Coordinates of C-alpha atoms in Angstrom, one line a residue:
X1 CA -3.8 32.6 -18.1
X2 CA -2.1 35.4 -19.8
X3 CA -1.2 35.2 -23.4
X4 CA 2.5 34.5 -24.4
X5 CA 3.8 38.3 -25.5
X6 CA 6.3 36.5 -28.3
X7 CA 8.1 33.4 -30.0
X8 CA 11.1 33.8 -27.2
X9 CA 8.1 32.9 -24.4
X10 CA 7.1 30.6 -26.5
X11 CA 10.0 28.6 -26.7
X12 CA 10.8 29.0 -22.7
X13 CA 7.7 27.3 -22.3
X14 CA 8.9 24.3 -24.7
X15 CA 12.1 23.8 -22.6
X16 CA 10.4 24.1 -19.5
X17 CA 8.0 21.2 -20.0
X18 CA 10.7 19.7 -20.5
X19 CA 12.7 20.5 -17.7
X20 CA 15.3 22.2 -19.4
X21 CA 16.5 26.1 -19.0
X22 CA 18.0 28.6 -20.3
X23 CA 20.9 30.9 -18.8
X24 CA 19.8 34.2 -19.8
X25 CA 18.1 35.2 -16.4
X26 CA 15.4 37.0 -18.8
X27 CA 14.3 33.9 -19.8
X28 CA 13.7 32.5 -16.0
X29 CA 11.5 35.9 -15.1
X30 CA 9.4 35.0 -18.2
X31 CA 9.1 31.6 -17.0
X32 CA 8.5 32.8 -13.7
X33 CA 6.0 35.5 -14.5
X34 CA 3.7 32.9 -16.9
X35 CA 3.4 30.4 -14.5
X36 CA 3.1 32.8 -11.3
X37 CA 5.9 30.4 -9.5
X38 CA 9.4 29.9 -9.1
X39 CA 10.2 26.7 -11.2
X40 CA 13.2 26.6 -12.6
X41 CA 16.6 28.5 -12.2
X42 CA 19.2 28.9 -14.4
X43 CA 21.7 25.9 -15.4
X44 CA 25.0 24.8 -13.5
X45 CA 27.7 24.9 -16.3
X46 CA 31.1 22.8 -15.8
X47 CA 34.0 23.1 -18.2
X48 CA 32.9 20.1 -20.2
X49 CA 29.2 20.0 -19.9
X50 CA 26.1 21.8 -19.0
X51 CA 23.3 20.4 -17.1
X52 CA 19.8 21.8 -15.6
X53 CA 18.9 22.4 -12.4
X54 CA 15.3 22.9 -11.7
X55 CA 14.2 24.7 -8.1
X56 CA 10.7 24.3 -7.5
X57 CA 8.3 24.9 -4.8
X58 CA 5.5 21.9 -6.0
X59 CA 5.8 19.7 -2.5
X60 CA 5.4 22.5 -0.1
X61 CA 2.5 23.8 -2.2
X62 CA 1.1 20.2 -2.1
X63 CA 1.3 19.5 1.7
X64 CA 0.0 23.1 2.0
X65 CA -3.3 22.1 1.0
X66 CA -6.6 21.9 3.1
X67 CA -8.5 18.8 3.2
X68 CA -11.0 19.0 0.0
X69 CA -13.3 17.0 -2.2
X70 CA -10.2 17.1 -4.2
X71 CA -8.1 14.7 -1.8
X72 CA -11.4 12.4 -1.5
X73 CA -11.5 11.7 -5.5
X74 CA -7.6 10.7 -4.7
X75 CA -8.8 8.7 -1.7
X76 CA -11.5 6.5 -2.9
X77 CA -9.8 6.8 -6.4
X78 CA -6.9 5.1 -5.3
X79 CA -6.7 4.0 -1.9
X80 CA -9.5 0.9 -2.6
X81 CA -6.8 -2.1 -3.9
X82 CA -6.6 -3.3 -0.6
X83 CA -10.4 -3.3 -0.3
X84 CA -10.1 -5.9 -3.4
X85 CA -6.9 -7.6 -2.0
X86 CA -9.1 -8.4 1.3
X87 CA -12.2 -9.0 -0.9
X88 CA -10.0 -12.0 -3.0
X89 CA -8.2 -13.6 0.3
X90 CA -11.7 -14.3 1.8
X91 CA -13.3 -15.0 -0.9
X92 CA -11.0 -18.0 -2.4
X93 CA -11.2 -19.1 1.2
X94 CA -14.9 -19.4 1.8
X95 CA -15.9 -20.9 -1.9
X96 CA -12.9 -23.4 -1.2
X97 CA -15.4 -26.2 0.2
X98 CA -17.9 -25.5 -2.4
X99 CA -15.6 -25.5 -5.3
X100 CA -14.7 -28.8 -3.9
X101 CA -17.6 -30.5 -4.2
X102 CA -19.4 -32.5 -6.7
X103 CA -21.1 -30.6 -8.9
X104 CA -19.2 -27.1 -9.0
X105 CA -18.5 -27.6 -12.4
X106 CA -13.9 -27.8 -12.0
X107 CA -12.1 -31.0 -10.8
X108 CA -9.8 -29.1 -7.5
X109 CA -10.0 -30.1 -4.4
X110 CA -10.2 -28.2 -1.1
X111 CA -6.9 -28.3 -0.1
X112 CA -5.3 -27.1 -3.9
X113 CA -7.8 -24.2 -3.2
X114 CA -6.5 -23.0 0.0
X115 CA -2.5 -24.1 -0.1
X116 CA -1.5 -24.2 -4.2
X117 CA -4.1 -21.6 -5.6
X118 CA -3.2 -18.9 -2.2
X119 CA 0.9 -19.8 -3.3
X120 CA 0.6 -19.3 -6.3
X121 CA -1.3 -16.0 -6.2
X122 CA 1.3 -14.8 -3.1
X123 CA 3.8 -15.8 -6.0
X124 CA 1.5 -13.6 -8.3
X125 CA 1.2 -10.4 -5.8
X126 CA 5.8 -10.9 -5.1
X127 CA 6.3 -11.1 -9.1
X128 CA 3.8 -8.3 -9.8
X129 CA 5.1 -6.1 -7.3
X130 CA 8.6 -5.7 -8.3
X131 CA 7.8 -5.8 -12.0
X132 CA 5.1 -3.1 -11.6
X133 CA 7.1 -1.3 -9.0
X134 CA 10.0 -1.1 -11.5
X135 CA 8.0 0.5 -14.2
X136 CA 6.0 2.6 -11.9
X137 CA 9.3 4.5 -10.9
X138 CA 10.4 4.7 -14.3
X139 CA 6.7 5.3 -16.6
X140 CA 4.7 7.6 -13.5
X141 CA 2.1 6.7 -11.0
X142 CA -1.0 7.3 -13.1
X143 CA 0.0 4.7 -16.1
X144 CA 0.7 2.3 -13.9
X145 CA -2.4 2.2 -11.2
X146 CA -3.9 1.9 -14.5
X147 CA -2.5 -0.9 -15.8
X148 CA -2.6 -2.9 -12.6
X149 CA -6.1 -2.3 -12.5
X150 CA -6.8 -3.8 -15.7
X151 CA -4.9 -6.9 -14.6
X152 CA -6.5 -7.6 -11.8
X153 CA -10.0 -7.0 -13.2
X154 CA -8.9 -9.8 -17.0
X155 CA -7.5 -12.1 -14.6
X156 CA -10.6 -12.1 -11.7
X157 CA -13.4 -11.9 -14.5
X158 CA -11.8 -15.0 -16.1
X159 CA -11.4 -16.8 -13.0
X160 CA -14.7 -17.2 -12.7
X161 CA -14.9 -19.4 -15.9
X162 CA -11.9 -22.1 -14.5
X163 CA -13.1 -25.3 -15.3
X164 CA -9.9 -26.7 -14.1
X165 CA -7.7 -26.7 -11.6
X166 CA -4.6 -25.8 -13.9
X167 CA -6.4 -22.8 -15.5
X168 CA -7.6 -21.7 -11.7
X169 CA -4.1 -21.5 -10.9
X170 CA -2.8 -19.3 -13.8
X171 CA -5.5 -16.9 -13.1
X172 CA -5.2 -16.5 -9.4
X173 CA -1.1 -15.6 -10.5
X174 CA -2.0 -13.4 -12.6
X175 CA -5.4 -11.8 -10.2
X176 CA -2.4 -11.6 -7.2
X177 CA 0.3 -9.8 -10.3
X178 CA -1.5 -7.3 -10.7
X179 CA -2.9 -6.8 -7.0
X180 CA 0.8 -6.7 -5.7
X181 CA 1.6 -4.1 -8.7
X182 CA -1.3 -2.1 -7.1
X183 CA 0.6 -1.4 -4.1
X184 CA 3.6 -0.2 -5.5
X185 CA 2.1 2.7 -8.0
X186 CA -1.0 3.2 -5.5
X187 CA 1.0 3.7 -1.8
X188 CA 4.2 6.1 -3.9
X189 CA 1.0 8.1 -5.1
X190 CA -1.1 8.7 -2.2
X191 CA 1.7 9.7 -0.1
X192 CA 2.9 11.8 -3.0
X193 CA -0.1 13.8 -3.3
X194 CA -1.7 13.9 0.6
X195 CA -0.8 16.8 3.3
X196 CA 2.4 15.8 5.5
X197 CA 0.5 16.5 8.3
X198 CA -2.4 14.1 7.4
X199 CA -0.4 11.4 5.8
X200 CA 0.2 8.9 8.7
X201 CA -3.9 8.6 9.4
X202 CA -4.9 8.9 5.9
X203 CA -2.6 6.3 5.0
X204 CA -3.8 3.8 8.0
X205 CA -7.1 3.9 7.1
X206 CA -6.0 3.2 3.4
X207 CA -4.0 0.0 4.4
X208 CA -6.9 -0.8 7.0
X209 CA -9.6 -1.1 4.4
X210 CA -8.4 -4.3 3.8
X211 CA -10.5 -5.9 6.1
X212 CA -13.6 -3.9 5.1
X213 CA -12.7 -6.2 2.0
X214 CA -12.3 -9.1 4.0
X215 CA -15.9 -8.7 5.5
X216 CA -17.6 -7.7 2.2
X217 CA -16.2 -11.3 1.0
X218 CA -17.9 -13.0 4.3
X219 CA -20.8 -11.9 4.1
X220 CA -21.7 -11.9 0.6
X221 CA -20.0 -15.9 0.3
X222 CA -22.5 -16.8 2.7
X223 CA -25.3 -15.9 0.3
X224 CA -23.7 -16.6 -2.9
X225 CA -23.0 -20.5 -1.7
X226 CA -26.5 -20.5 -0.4
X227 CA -28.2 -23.7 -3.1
X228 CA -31.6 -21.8 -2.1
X229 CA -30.4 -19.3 -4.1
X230 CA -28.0 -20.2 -6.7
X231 CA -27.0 -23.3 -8.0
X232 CA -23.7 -25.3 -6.6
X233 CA -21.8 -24.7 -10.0
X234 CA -22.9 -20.8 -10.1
X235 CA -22.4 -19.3 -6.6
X236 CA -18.7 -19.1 -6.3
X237 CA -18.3 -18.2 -9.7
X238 CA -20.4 -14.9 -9.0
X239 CA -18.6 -14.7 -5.8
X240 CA -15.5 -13.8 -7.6
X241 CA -17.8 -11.1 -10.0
X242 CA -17.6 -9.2 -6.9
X243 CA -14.3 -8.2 -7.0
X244 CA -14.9 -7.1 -11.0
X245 CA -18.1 -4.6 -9.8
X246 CA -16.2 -3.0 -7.1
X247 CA -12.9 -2.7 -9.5
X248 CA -15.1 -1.4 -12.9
X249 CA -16.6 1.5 -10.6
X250 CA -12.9 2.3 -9.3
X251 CA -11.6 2.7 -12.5
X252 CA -13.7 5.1 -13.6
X253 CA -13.2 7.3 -10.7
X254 CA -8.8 6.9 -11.1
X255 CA -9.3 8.1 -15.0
X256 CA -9.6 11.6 -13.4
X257 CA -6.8 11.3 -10.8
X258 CA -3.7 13.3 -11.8
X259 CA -0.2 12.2 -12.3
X260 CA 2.4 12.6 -9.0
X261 CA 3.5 16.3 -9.5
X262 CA 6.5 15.1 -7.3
X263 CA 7.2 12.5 -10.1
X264 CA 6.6 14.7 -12.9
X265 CA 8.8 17.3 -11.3
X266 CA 11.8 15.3 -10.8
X267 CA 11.9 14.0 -14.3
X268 CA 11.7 17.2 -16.0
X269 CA 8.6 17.4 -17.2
X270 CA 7.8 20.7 -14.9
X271 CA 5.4 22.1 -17.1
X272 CA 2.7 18.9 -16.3
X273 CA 4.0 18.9 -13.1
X274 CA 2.8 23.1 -12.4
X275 CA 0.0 22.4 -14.3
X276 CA -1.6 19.8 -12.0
X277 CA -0.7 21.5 -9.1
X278 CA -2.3 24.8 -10.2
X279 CA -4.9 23.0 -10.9
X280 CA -5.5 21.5 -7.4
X281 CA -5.1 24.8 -5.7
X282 CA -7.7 26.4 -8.1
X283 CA -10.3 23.3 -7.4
X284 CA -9.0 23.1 -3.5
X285 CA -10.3 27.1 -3.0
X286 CA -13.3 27.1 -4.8
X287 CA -14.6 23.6 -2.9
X288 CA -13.3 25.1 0.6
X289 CA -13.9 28.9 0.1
X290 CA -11.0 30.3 1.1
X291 CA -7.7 31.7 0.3
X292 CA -4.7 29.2 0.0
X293 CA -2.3 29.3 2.9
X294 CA 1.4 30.2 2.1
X295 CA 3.7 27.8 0.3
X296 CA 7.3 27.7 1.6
X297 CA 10.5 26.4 0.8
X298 CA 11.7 24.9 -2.5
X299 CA 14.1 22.1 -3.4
X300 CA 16.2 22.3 -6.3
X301 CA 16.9 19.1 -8.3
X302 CA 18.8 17.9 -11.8
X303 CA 16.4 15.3 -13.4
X304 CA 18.3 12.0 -14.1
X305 CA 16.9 8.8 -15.9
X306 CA 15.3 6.0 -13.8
X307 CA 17.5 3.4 -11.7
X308 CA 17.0 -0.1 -12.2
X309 CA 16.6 -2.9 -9.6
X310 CA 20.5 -3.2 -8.8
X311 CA 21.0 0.4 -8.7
X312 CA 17.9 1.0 -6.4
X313 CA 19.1 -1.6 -4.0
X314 CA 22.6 -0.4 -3.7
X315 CA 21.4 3.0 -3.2
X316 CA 18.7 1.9 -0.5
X317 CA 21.4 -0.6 1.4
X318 CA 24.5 1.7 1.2
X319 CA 22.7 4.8 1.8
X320 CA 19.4 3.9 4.2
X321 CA 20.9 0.8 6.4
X322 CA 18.8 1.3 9.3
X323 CA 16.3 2.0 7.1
X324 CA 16.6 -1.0 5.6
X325 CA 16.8 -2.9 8.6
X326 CA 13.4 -1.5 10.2
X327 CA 11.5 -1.8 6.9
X328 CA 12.7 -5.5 7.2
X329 CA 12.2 -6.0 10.9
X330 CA 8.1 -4.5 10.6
X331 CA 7.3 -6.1 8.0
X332 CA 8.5 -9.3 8.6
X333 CA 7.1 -9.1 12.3
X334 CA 3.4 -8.3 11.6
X335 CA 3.7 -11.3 8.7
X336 CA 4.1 -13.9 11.4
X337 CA 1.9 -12.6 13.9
X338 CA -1.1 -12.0 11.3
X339 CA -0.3 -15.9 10.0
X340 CA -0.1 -17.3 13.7
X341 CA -3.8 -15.8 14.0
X342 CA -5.3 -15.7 11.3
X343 CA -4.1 -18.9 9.3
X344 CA -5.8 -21.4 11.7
X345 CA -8.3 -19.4 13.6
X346 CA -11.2 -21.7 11.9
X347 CA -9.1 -25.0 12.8
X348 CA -8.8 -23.8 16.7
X349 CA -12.6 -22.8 16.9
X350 CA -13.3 -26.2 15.5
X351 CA -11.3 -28.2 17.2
X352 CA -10.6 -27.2 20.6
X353 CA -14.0 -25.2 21.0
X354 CA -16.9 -27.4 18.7
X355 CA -17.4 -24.7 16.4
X356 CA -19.5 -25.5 13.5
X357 CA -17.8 -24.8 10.2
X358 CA -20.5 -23.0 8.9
X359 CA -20.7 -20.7 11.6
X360 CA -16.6 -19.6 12.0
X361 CA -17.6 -16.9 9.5
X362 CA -19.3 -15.0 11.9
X363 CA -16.5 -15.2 14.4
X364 CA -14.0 -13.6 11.5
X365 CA -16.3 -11.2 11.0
X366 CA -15.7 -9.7 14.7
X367 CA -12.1 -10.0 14.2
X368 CA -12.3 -8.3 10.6
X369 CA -14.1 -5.1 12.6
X370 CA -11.7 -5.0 15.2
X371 CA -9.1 -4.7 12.5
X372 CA -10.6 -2.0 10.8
X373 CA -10.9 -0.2 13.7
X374 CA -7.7 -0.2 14.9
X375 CA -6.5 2.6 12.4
X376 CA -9.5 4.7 12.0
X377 CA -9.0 5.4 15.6
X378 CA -5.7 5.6 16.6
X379 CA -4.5 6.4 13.2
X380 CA -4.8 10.0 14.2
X381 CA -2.7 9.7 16.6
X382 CA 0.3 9.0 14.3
X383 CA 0.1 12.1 12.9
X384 CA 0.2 14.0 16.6
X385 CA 2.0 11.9 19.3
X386 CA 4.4 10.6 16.8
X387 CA 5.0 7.6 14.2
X388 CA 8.0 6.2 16.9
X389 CA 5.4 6.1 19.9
X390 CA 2.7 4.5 18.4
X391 CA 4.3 2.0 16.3
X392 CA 6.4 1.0 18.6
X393 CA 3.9 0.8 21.3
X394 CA 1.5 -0.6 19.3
X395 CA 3.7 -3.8 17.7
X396 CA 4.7 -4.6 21.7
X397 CA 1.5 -4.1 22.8
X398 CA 0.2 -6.7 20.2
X399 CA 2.9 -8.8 20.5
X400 CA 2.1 -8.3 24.4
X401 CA -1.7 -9.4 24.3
X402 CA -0.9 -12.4 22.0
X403 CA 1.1 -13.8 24.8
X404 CA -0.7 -13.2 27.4
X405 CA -3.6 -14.8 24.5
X406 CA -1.4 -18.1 24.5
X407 CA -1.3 -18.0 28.3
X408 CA -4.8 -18.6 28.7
X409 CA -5.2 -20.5 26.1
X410 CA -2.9 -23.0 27.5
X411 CA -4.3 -22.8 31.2
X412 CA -7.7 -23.8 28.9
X413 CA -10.0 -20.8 30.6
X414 CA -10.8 -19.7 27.2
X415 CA -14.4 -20.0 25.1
X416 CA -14.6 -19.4 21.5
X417 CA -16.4 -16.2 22.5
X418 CA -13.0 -15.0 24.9
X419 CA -10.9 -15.7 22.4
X420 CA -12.3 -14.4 19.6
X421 CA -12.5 -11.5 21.9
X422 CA -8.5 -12.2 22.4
X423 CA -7.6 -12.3 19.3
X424 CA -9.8 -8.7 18.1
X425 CA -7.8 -6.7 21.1
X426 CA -4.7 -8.3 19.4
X427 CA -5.5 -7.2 16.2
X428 CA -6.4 -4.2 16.8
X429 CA -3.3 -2.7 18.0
X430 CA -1.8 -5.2 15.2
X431 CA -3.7 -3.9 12.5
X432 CA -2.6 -0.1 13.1
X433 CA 1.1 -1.3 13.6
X434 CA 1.1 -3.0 9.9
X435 CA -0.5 -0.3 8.4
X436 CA 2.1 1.9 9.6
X437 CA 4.9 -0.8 8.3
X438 CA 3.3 0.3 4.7
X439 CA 3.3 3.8 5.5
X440 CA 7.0 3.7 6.7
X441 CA 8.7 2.3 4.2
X442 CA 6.7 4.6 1.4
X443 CA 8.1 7.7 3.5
X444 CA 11.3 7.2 4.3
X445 CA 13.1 6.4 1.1
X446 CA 13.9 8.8 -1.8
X447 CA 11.3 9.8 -4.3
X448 CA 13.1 7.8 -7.3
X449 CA 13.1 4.7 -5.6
X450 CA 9.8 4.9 -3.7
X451 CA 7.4 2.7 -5.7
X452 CA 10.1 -0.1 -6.1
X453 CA 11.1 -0.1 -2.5
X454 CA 7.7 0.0 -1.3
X455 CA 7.4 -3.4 -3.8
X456 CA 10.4 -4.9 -2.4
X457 CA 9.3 -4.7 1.2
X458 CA 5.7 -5.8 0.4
X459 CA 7.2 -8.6 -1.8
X460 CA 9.5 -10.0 1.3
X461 CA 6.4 -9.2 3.8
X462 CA 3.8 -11.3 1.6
X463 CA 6.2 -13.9 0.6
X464 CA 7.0 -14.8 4.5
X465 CA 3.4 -14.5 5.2
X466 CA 2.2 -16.8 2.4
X467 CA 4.6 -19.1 2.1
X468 CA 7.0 -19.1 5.5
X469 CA 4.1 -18.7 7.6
X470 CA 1.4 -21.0 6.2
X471 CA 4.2 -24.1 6.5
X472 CA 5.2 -23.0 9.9
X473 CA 1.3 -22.8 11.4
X474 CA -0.1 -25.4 9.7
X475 CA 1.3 -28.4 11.5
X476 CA 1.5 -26.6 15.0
X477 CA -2.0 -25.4 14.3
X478 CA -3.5 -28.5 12.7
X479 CA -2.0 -30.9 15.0
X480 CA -5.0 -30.7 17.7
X481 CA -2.7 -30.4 20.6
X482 CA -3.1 -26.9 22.8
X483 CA 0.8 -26.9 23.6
X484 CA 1.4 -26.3 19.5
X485 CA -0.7 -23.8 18.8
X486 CA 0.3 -22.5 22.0
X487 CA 3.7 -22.6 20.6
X488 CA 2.1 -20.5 16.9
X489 CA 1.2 -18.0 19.0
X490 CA 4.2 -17.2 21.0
X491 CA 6.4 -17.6 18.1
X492 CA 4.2 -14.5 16.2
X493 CA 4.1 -12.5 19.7
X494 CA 8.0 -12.7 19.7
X495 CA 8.6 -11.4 16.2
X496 CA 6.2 -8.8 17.0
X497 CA 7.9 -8.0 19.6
X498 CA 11.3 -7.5 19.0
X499 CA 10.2 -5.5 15.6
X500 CA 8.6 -3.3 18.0
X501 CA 12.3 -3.1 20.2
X502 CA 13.8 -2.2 16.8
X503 CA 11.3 0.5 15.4
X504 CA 11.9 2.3 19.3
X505 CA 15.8 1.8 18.6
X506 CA 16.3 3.1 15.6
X507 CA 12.2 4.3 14.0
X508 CA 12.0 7.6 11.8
X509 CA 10.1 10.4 13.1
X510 CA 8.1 11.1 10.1
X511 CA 5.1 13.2 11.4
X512 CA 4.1 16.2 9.8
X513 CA 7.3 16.0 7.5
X514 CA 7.2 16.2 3.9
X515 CA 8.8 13.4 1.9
X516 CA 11.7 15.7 0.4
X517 CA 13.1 16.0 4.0
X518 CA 13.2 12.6 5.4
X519 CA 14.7 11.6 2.0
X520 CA 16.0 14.2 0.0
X521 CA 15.8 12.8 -4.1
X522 CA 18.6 11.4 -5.0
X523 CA 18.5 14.2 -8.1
X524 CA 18.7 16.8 -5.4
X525 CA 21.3 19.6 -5.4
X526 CA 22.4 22.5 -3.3
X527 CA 22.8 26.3 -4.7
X528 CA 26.3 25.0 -6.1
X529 CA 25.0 22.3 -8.7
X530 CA 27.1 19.6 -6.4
X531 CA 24.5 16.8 -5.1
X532 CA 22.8 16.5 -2.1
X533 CA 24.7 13.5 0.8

């Protein structure tokens, strides 16, 4: 970096990191000339007041980028929390029977395990979601995916010392507060700082992980609740150690992540903001070898302070309706579907197929790979044939399956092997769909509001899941009778459905698009000063 010639550059350095300017056009070519980009232009003055405009070319230089090492620290830095959220679901599931018995050293019972202890931590996930989300749009990405961190790995750590049912409860809030908080400052940041024209696979695979956790949780259960090994009133409490490992070993990798240049950027702080992205181009072309392709276009914006919850959702509702509407409509389909799967899969083997409870593990298993699966492979093609095909096509194609699923089931010509084999085809296509339910509504609303929209979505999504859901399936599931659970599944094959009728009605083509132009910032302003429709 060059040395600063005088005090003057000195001091248009000052103002720039903080996102203010100057109007003597000298100023901007020093600016201009230090950092080797256009950042900032000089200020819009009215008769009354004088504000600054800052034009900047940080996203296109962003999405310009080639695939590093750099976007893998981001990747496994970040993308993990639903590796952990999959890891706690399954875990609290399978110790539920052990925890139960004699012995296991807390007075709870089976059923407080699996209906009060999952509420309460959905509760947990909704509350920490929208609190988190708030703050992430307001404090930055990086503080927050910090902070949520740290929560979830107090709250699981001390879980495994409950010795009462009371105390189980208040940490599986507070393990499933700052899980949900996760997803608001993790999905705003990844999609911040990943190429537009690898966003859609990248962040499938991200949201897919979740069942990655969901298997790591099966199979190490199995061994941790094995008496052989450890003893009745120690192997669930290790069980949950797993999830404080896997989240130590993350948090040392997200302490060298950077700050959202985007978020930095739009609140002024330009300076941060040129420096992280000059940094990432430095590291990106040593670690690939070659020269940087071109960066074009710019935006030009007036940093503003944050919006809170009312103004965020008058802005999203007023401004994004349809928006709105198909966040709504994808989330809440792929809620009830999962739930009419899912919830009672381990009832229906048992009951209507003689499944031995200790052996349904190995049947979720299959189903968690088949998840998995589903957006590694077609996530690619989200990217390239379009976000409006495939999620479309995949929700009806799920929704599809499942009924033709119930069909069968009813006609009884299934095995537990056929329709475990069902349900994976289902999910597969499913599992792609809800990832891209995640990765639509992170994309498609403006950068100030992104983190708290992406919580309220996730916090209507989760709370219909965990709480709608669960009361819905459980007595059609649990009743023993083939023409209610018959009934579960049609009832999530509908929902999926029709939210696959409204993302082809009125879905976003988002592929290959960066964020500023499928919602421009709400701080966004043309050459004039006057804001952006």
């Amino acid at each position: 970096m060059s040395t600063l010639p005088n005090r003057c550059d000195q001091r248009i350095l000052r103002e720039c990191e903080r996102g203010r300017d100057a109007t003597n056009p000298a100023w901007s070519a020093h600016v201009s000339a230090f950092f080797g980009h256009d950042v900032t232009v000089s200020q819009q003055q009215s008769a009354t007041s004088t504000q600054d405009i800052i034009r900047t070319d940080i996203p296109a230089r962003l999405d310009r980028l080639p695939w590093s090492r750099w976007h893998w620290r981001i990747l496994v830095g970040l993308g993990t929390v639903w590796i952990l959220d999959g890891l706690e679901v399954t875990i609290v599931g399978n110790v539920a029977g052990r925890m139960a018995q004699q012995g296991s050293g807390i007075a709870i019972s089976t059923e407080q395990v699996t209906t009060v202890a999952a509420a309460v931590y959905v509760a947990g996930a909704c509350v920490g979601a929208l609190f988190f989300g708030w703050l992430t749009d307001r404090l930055g990405r990086k503080k927050l995916f910090m902070v949520t961190l740290a929560v979830y790995l107090a709250a699981t750590a001390v879980t495994a010392f409950s010795w009462t049912a009371w105390f189980f409860f208040l940490c599986r809030f507070f393990t499933g507060f700052g899980i949900g908080g996760e997803y608001a400052a993790i999905n705003s940041a990844i999609d911040e700082l990943i190429p537009a024209r690898i966003r859609g696979r990248i962040d499938l695979v991200v949201n897919g992980s979740f069942w990655v956790g969901a298997a790591v949780g099966a199979f190490a259960s199995i061994a941790l609740l094995n008496t052989a090994f450890f003893a009745e009133d120690l192997g669930w409490r290790l069980a949950f150690g797993i999830g404080v490992v896997l989240g130590l070993v993350i948090l040392l990798v997200r302490r060298h992540v950077p700050e959202s240049p985007r978020w930095l950027a739009l609140h002024g702080r330009t300076g941060e903001a040129e420096r992280v992205v000059a940094e990432a181009e430095r590291t990106v072309a040593e670690q690939t070898g070659e020269p940087l392709p071109e960066a074009h276009g710019t935006i030009s914006i007036r940093p503003r302070g944050a919006l809170g919850f009312a103004a965020v959702a008058r802005t999203v509702v007023t401004r994004y309706p349809r928006r709105t509407v198909l966040g709504l409509a994808l989330f809440i389909g792929q809620a009830f579907l999962y739930n009419s799967v899912t919830f009672g899969f381990a009832v229906i083997l048992t009951t209507f197929f003689a499944v031995p409870n200790g052996d349904t593990g190995y049947y979720f298993a299959v189903i968690a790979v088949g998840n998995f699966l589903g957006p590694v492979l077609l996530g690619h093609l989200f990217d390239s044939v379009g976000r409006k095909v495939m999620i479309s096509s995949t929700y009806i194609g799920s929704g599809v399956l499942l009924f033709g699923t119930a069909w069968l089931f009813q006609r009884g010509e299934l095995s537990a092997v056929t329709m475990t084999a069902c349900w994976t085809a289902v999910l597969f296509l499913a599992s792609a769909g809800a990832s891209a339910a995640y990765l639509t509504v992170s994309e498609i609303f403006p950068l100030e509001t992104r983190a708290l929209c992406i919580a309220f979505f996730y916090a209507v999504g989760t709370a219909i899941g965990g709480i709608t859901g669960p009361l819905l399936f459980n007595g059609l599931v649990s009743s023993g009778r083939v023409p209610d659970t018959t009934l579960a599944f049609c009832i999530g094959a509908a929902l999926m459905t029709l939210a696959g009728l409204v993302e082809a009605a009125i879905g976003v083509r988002a592929e290959r698009r960066s964020l500023e132009s499928l919602a421009a910032p709400l701080s966004s302003v043309d050459e004039s000063g006057a804001a952006v429709p």
